[in-house]
CSV table of C-alpha atoms in Angstrom, one decimal:
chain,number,residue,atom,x,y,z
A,1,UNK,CA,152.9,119.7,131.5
A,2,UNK,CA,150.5,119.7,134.6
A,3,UNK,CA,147.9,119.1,132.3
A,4,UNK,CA,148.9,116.6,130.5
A,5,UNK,CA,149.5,114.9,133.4
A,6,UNK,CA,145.8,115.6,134.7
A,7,UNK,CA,145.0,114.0,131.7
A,8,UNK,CA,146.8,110.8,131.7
A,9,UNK,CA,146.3,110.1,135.5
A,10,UNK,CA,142.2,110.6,134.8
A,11,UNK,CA,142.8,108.5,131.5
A,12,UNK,CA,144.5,105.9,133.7
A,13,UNK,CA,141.6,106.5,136.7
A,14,UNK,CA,138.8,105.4,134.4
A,15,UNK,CA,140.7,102.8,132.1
A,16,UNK,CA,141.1,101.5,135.8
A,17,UNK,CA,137.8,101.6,136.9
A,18,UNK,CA,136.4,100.0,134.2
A,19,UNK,CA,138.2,96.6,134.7
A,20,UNK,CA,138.0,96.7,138.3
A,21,UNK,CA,134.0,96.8,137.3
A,22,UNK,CA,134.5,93.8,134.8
A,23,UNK,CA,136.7,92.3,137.5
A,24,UNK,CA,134.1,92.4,140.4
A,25,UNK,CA,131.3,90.8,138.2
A,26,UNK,CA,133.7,88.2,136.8
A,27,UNK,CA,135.2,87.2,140.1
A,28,UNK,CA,131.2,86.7,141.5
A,29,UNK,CA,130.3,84.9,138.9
A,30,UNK,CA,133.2,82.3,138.8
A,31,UNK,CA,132.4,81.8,142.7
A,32,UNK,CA,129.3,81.6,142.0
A,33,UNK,CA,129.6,79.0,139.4
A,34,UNK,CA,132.5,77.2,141.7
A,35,UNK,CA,130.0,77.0,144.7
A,36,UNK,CA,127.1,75.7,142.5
A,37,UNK,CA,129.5,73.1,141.0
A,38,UNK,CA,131.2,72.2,143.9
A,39,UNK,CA,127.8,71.7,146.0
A,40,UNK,CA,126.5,69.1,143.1
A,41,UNK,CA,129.7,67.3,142.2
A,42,UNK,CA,133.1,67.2,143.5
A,43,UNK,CA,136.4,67.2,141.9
A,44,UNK,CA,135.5,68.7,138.8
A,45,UNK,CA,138.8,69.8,137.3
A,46,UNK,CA,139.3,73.7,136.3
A,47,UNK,CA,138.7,73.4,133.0
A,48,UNK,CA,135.1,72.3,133.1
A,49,UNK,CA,134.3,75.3,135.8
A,50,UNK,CA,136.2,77.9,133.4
A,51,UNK,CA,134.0,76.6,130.5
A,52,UNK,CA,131.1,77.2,132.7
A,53,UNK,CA,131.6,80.2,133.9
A,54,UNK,CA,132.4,81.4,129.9
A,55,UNK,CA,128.6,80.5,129.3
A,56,UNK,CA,127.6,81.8,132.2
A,57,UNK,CA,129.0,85.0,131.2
A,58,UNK,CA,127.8,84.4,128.0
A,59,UNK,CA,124.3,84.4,129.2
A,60,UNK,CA,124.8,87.8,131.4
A,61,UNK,CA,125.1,89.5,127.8
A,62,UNK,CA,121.9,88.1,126.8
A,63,UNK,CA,120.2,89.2,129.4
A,64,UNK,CA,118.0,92.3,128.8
A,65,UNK,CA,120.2,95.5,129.7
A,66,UNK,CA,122.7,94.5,129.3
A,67,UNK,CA,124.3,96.1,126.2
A,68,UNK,CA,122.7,99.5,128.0
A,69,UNK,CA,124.9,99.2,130.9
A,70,UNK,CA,128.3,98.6,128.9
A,71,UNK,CA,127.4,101.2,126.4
A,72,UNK,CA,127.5,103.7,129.2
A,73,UNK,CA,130.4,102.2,130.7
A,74,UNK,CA,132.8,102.1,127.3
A,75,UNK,CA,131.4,106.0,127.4
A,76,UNK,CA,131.8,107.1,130.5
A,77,UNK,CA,135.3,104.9,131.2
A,78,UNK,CA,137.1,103.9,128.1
A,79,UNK,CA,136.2,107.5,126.5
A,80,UNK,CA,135.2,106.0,123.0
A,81,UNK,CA,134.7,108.3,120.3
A,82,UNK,CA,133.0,105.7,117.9
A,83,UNK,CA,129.2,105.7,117.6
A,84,UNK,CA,127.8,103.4,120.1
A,85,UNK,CA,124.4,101.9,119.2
A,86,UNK,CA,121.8,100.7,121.9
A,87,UNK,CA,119.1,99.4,119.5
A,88,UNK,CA,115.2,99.5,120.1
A,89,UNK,CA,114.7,96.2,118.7
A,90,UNK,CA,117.8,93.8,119.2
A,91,UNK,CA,118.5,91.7,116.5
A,92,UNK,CA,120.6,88.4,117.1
A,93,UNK,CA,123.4,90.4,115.6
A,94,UNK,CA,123.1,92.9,118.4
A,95,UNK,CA,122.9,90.0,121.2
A,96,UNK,CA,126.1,87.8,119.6
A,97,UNK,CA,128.1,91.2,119.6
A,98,UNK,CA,127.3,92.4,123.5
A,99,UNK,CA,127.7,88.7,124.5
A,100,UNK,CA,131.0,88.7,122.9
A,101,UNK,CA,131.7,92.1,124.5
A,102,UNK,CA,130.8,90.9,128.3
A,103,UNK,CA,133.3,88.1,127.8
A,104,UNK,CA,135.7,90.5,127.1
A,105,UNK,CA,134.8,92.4,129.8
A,106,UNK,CA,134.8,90.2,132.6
A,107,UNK,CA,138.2,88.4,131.0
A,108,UNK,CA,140.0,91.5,130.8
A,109,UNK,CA,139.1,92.9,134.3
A,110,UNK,CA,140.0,89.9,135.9
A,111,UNK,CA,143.6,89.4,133.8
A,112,UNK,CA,144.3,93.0,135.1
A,113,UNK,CA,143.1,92.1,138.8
A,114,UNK,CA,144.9,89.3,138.5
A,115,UNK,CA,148.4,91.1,137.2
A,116,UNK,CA,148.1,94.0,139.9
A,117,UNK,CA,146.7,92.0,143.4
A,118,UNK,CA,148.5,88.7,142.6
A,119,UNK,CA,151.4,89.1,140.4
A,120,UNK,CA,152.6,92.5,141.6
A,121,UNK,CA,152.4,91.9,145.2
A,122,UNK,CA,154.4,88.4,144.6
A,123,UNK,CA,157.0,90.0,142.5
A,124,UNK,CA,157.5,92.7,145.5
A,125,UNK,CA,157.6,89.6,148.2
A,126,UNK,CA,159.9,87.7,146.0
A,127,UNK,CA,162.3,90.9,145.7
A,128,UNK,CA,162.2,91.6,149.2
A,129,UNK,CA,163.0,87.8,150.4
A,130,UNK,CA,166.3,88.5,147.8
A,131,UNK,CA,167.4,91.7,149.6
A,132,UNK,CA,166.4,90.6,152.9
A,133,UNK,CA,168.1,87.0,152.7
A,134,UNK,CA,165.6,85.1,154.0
A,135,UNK,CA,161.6,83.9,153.1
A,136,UNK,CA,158.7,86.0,154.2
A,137,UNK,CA,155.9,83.2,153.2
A,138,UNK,CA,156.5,83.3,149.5
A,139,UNK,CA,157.6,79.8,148.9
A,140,UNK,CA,160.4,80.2,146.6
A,141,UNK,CA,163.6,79.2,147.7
A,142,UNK,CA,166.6,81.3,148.2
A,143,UNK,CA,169.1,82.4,145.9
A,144,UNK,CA,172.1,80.3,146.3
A,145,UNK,CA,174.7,83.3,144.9
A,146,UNK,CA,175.1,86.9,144.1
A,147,UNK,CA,174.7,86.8,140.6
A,148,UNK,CA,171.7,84.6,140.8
A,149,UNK,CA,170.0,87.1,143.2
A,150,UNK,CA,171.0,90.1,141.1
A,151,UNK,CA,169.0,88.3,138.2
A,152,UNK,CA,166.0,87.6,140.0
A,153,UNK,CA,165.8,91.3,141.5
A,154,UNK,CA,165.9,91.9,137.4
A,155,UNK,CA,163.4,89.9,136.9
A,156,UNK,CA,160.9,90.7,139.9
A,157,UNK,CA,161.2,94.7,138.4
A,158,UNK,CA,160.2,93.5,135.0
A,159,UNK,CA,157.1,91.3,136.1
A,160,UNK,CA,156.0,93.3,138.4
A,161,UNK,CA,156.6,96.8,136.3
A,162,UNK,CA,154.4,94.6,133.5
A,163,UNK,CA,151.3,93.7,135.9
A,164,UNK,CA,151.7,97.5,136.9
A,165,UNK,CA,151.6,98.9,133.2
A,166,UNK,CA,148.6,95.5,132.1
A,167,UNK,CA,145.8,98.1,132.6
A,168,UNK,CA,146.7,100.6,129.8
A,169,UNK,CA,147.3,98.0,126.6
A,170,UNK,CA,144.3,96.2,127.5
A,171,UNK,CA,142.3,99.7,128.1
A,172,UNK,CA,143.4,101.1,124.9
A,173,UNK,CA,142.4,97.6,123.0
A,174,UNK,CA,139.3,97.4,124.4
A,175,UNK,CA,138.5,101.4,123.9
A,176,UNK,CA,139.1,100.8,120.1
A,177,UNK,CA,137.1,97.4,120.2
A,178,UNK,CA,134.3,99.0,121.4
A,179,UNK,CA,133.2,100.9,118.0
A,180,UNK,CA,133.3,97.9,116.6
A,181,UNK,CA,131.4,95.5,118.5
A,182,UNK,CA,128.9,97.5,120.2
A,183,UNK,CA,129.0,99.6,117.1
A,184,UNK,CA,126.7,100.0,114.6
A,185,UNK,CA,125.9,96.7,112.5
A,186,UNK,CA,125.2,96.7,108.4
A,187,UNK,CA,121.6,96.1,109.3
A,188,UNK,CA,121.9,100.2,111.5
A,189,UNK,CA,123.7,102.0,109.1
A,190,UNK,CA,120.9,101.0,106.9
A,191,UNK,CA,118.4,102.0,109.0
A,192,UNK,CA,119.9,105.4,109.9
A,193,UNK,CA,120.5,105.8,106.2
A,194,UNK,CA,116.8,105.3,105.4
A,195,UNK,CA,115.5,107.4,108.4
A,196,UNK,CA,118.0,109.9,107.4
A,197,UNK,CA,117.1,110.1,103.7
A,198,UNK,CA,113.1,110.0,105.1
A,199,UNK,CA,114.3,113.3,107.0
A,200,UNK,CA,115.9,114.8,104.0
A,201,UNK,CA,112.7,113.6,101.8
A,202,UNK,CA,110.1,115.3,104.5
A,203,UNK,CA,112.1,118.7,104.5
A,204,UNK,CA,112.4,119.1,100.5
A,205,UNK,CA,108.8,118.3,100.6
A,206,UNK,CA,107.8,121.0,103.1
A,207,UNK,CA,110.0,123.5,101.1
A,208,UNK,CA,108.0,122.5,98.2
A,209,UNK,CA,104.7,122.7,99.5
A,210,UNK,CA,105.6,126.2,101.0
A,211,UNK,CA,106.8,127.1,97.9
A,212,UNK,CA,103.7,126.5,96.0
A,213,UNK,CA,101.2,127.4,98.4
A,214,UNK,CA,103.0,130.5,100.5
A,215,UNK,CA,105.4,131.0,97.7
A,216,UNK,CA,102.6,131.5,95.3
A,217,UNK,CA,100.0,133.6,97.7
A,218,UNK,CA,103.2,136.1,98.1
A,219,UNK,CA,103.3,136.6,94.7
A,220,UNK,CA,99.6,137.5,94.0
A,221,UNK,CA,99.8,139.7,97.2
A,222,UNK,CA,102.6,141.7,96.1
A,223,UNK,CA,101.1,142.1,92.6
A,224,UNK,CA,98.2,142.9,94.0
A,225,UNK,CA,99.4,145.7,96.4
A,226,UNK,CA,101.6,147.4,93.7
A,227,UNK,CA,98.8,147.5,91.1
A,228,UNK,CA,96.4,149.4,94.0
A,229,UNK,CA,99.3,151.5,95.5
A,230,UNK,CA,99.5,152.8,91.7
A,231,UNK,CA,95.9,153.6,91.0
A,232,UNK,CA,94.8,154.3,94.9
A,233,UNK,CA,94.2,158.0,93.8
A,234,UNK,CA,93.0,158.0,90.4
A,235,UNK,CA,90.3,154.5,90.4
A,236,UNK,CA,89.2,153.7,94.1
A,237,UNK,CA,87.6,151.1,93.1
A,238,UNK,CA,90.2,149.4,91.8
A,239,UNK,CA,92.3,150.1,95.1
A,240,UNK,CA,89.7,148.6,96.8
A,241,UNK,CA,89.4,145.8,94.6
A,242,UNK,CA,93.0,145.0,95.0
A,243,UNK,CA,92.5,145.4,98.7
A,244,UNK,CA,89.9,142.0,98.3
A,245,UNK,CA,92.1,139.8,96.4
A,246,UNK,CA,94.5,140.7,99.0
A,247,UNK,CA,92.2,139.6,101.6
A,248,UNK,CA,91.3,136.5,100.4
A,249,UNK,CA,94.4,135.1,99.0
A,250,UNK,CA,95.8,135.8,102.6
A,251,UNK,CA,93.4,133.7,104.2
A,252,UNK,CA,93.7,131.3,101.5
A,253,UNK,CA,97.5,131.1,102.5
A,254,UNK,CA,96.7,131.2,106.3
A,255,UNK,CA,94.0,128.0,105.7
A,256,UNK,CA,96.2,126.0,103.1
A,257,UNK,CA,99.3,126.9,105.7
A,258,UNK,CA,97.3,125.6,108.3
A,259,UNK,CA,96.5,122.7,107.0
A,260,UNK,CA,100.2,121.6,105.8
A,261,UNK,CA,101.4,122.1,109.9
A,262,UNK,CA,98.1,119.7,110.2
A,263,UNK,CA,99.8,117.7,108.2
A,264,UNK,CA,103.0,117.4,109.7
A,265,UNK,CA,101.4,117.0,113.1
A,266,UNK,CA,99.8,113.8,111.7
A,267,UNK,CA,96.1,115.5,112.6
A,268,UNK,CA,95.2,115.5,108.8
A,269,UNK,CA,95.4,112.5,106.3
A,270,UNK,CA,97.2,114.3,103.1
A,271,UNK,CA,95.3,111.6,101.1
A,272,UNK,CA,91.6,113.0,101.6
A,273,UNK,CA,89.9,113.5,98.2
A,274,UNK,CA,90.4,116.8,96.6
A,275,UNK,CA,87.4,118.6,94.6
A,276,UNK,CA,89.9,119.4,91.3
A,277,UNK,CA,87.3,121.7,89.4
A,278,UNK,CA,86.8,124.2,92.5
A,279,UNK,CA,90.1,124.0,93.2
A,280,UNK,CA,91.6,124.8,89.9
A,281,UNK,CA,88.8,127.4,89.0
A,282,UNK,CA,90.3,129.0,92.6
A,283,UNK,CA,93.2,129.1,91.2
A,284,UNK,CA,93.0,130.6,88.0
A,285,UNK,CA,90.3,133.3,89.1
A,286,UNK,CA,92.5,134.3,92.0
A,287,UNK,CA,95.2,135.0,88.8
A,288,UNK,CA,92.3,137.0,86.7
A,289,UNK,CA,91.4,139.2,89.5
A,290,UNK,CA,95.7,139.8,89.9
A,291,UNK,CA,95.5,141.2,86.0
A,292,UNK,CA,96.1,137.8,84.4
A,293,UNK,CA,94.8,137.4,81.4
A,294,UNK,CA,94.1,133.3,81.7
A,295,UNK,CA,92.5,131.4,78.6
A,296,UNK,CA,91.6,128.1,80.4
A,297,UNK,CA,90.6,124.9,78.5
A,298,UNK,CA,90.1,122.2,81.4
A,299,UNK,CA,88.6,118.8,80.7
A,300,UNK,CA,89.5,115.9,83.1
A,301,UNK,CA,87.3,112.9,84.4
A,302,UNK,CA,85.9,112.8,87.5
A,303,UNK,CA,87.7,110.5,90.3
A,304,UNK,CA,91.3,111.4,90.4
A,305,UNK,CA,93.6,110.2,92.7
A,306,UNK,CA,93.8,112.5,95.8
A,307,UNK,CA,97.8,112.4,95.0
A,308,UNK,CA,97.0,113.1,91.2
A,309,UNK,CA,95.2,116.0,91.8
A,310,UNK,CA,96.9,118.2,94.2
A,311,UNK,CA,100.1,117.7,92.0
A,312,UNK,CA,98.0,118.6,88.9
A,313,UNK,CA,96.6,121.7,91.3
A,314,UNK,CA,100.2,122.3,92.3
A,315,UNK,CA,101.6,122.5,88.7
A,316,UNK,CA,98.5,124.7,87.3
A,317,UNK,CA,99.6,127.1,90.5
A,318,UNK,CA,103.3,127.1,89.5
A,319,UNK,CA,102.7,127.3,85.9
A,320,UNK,CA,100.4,130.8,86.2
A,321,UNK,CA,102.8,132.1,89.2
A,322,UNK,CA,105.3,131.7,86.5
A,323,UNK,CA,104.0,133.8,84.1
A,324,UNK,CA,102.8,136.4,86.0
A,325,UNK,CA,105.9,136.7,87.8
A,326,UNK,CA,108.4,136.4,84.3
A,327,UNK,CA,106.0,136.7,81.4
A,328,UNK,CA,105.5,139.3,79.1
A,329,UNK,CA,101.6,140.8,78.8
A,330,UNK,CA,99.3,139.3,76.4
A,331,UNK,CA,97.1,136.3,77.0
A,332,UNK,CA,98.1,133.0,78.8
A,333,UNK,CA,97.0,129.8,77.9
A,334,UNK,CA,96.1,126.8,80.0
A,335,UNK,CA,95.0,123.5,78.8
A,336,UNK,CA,94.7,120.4,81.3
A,337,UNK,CA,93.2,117.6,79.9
A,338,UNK,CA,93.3,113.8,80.0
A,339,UNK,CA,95.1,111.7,76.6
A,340,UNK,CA,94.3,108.1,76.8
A,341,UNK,CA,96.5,107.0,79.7
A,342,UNK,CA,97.8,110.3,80.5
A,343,UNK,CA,96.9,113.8,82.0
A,344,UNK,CA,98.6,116.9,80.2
A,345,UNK,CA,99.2,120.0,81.5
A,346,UNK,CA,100.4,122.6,79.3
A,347,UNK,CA,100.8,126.5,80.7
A,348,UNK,CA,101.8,129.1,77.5
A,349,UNK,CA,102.6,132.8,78.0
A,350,UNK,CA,104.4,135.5,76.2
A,351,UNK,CA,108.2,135.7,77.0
A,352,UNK,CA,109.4,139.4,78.6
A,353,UNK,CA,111.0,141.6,76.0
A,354,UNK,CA,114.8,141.3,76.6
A,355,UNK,CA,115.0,137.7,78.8
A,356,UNK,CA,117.7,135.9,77.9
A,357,UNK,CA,117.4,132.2,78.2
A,358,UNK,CA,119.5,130.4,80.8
A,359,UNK,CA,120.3,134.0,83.2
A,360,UNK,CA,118.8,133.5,86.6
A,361,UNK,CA,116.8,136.2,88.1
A,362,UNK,CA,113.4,137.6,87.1
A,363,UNK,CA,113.8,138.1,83.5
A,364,UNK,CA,115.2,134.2,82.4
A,365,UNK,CA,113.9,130.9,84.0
A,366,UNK,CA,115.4,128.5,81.6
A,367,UNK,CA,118.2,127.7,84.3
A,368,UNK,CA,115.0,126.4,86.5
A,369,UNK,CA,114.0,128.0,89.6
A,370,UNK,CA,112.9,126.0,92.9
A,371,UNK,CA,109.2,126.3,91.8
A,372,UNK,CA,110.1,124.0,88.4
A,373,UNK,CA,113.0,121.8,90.4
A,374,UNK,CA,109.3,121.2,92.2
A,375,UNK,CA,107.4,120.6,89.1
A,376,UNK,CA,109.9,118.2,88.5
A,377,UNK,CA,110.4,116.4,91.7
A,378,UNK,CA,106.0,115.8,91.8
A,379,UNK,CA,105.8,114.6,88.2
A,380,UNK,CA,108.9,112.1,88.9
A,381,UNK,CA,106.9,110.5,91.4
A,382,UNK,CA,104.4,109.4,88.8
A,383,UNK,CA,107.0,108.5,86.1
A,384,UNK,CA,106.0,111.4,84.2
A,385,UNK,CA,107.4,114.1,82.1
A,386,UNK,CA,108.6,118.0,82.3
A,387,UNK,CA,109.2,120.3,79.5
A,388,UNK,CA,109.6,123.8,80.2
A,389,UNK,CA,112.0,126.5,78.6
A,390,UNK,CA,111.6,129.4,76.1
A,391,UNK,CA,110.1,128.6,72.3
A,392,UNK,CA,110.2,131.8,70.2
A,393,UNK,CA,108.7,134.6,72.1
A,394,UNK,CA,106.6,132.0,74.2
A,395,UNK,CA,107.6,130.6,77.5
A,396,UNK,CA,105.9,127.1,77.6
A,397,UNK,CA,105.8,124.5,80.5
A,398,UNK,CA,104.8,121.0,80.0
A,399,UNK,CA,103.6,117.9,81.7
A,400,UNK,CA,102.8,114.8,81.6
A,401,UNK,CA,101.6,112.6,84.7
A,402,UNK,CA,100.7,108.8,83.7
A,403,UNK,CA,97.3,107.9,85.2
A,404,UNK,CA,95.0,104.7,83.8
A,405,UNK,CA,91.3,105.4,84.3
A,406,UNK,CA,90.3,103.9,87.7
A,407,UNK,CA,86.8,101.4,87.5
A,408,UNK,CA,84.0,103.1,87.7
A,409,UNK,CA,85.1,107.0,86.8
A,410,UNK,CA,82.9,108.9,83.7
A,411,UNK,CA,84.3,111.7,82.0
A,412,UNK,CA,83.1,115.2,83.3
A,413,UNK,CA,84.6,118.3,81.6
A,414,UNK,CA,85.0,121.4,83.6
A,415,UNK,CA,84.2,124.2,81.9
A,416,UNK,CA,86.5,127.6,81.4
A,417,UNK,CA,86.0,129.1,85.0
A,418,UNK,CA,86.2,132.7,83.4
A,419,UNK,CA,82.3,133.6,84.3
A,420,UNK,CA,81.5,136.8,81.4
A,421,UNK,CA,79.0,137.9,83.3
A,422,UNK,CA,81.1,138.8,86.4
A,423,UNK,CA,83.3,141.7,85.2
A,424,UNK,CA,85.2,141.7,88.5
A,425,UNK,CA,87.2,138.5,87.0
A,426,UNK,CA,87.6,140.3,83.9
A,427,UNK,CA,88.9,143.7,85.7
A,428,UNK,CA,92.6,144.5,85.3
A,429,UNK,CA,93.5,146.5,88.3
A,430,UNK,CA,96.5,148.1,86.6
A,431,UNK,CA,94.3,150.1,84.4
C-alpha cells in the first residue's frame, strides 16, 4: 500500500512538473508577445494576441533543439514507454510533429496553471464568502437563501475538486501522445529497418567469411595433426611433413583472419584485385599436401571481377573442404572454367560408404551445412545457380556464377597446379 502510494504521489510529482515547465514558457511567451503588441499598437483584441502567441509558439518548436529538450522531458516526466526518436537529420515531418508537440505543451501547462492558481483558489474564496456570510474581494454577490448557498458550496467542491484533479487526464493524454508525435515517423522505421537488416547482412557475412577461411584452415589442421600423430613413430618424415602444412596453413589463417578484421575496421578495400591462379593453385595444393587426391582442370580468362573471384576462390575452398571432410577416398575432381557468359564450378568426389542422404552430421550433407547455405548465399548475389547433393556413389557440387567478358580481358588458362616433379604435393601423409 505504502508503495503504491510512493508511486502515485512521484507519478503525480512529475506529471506536475512537466506542465508547470510548459506553463512557465507559455506564460513568457504570451507576455512577451502582449508587451511587443501592446508597445506597437493599442487595443488589439485577445484574439489577435492568442493567434500570435500560437505562432510564436509555433516557431519555438522549429527552432533547433528543440525536439531534444521535450524528448527528455516526456522521458524523464511523463514516463513514456514508446520509442522516442531525436533524428540526426530532421525532415519537415520531424519539425511539423515537435511544433505540434510544443503547442501542446505550452497549452496544456498553462490550462492546468490556470485550473490550479486561478480556478481553485476562486472556488475556495467563493466557498468561504458562503460560510462566512459576507465577501472577502471575490466579487460575486451573496446568496440570498439557504438552499441557494448549500448549492453553490456544491458547486465550489466540484470546480475546485476538477482544477485539483486537471493535471492527471491531461498528463496521462499527453504521456500517450508522446509515442506518437515525437515518435518514430514511416520515413524511421524505414531507416532502422534498413540499418537493421545492414547489421544482420554484415554479421551472416562475417560468419561466412569465417567459415570459409578459419572454418576451412581448421579442417586441414586437424587432418593434418591426426595423419602425423598416426605415423609420428613409424615415417618421421611424414610427421614432420604434416608438422609444415600445419605451419603454413596456420599462418595462412592468421594473414587471411587478419585481413577480414582489416576489413571490418574499414583499413582494407574488400574490392582490391585478386590474383585467381595463385590463389586457387594455394588452395588445391594446401588439400594435396592434407592427402587429397585433387584432379584440377582450371581454365578462366584473365580479369575477373575482384567480387567474382574471391567467391569463385571461396566455393573451390568449400567444395574440396567438403570432400575431405565427408568424402569417401579415391580421386576428386575439380573443373572451373568459363561457358560463354558464365563461370562453372563443378567439385566431384566419392561418397562415404554408408552416408545416407538427407542425415546431418559427418557422414550426409544433403540437408546442407552452413558451408553450402554459404555457397548459396555468394552465388545468389550474382543471379547464379547451386546444385549439390548425392548422384550414385559421387557427391557432386555445382555452380554457376553469370559473368559477361569485361572489354579488354584475353583468355589465359591456368594450368593443373599439381607440379610431378615435386613429390611433396603428391605425398599422402597417411601412408
Amino acid at each position: 500500500m505504502q508503495a503504491t502510494t510512493r508511486h502515485l504521489v512521484r507519478y503525480l510529482a512529475r506529471r506536475f512538473a512537466w506542465h508547470m515547465l510548459g506553463a512557465a514558457i507559455g506564460l513568457a511567451l504570451v507576455l512577451l508577445v502582449y508587451s511587443l503588441l501592446f508597445s506597437a499598437v493599442t487595443g488589439l483584441p485577445a484574439v489577435v494576441v492568442a493567434v500570435v502567441a500560437v505562432a510564436a509558439a509555433v516557431g519555438l518548436g522549429l527552432v533547433p533543439g528543440a525536439r531534444e529538450l521535450e524528448v527528455t522531458a516526456a522521458r524523464a516526466l511523463l514516463d513514456v514507454d514508446a520509442e522516442l526518436v531525436v533524428p540526426a537529420r530532421p525532415r519537415p515531418a520531424h519539425r511539423v510533429r515537435t511544433a505540434g508537440w510544443v503547442v501542446l505543451h505550452l497549452a496544456t501547462g498553462m490550462l492546468v496553471a490556470v485550473c490550479l492558481f486561478a480556478v481553485l483558489p476562486g472556488a475556495v474564496l467563493i466557498g468561504v464568502e458562503t460560510v462566512a456570510g459576507r465577501p472577502f474581494g471575490s466579487g460575486v454577490p451573496l446568496p440570498d437563501s439557504a438552499p441557494e448557498a448549500a448549492l453553490r458550496l456544491v458547486a465550489c467542491a466540484v470546480v475546485g475538486l476538477l482544477a485539483l484533479a486537471a493535471t492527471w487526464p491531461l498528463g496521462a493524454a499527453a504521456s500517450a501522445l508522446a509515442g506518437r508525435v515525437l515518435g518514430p515517423t514511416p520515413h524511421d522505421r524505414m531507416e532502422t529497418a534498413l540499418a537493421r537488416a545492414g547489421r544482420e547482412a554484415e554479421h551472416t557475412r562475417l560468419a561466412r567469411e569465417l567459415h570459409d577461411g578459419i572454418g576451412h584452415a581448421l579442417t586441414v589442421v586437424s587432418v593434418q595433426a591426426a595423419a602425423g600423430r598416426r605415423v609420428v613413430a613409424a615415417n618421421p618424415d611424414a610427421a614432420a611433413d604434416a608438422l609444415a602444412a600445419i605451419e603454413d596453413t596456420a599462418r595462412s589463417a592468421l594473414a587471411e583472419l587478419d585481413q577480414l578484421l582489416a576489413v571490418l575496421r574499414d583499413d582494407a578495400d574488400d574490392a582490391a584485385p585478386l590474383a585467381l591462379a595463385p590463389a586457387l593453385n594455394d588452395v588445391v595444393s594446401e588439400h594435396r599436401r592434407a592427402g587429397l587426391d585433387v584432379n584440377a582442370r582450371i581454365d578462366l580468362p584473365a580479369g575477373l571481377p575482384a567480387l567474382l573471384s574471391r567467391t569463385v576462390q571461396r566455393i573451390v575452398t568449400e567444395g574440396l573442404t567438403n570432400a575431405h571432410r565427408h568424402g569417401g577416398p579415391g580421386p576428386v575432381r575439380l573443373t572451373v572454367e568459363q561457358d560463354g557468359e558464365e563461370v562453372r564450378i563443378e567439385v566431384v568426389n566419392p561418397a562415404r560408404a554408408g552416408a545416407r542422404p538427407g542425415r546431418a552430421g559427418r557422414a550426409g550433407r544433403a540437408s546442407g551445412g552452413r558451408g553450402l547455405s554459404g555457397v548459396r548465399e555468394r552465388v545468389a548475389l550474382f543471379g547464379g545457380t547451386v546444385e549439390a547433393g548425392p548422384d550414385g556413389d559421387r557427391w557432386v557440387l555445382r555452380a554457376t556464377l553469370p559473368w559477361t567478358t569485361m572489354p579488354g580481358t584475353t583468355p589465359a588458362g591456368l594450368t593443373d597446379p599439381a607440379d610431378p616433379a615435386d613429390p611433396a604435393d603428391r605425398k599422402d601423409p597417411d601412408a
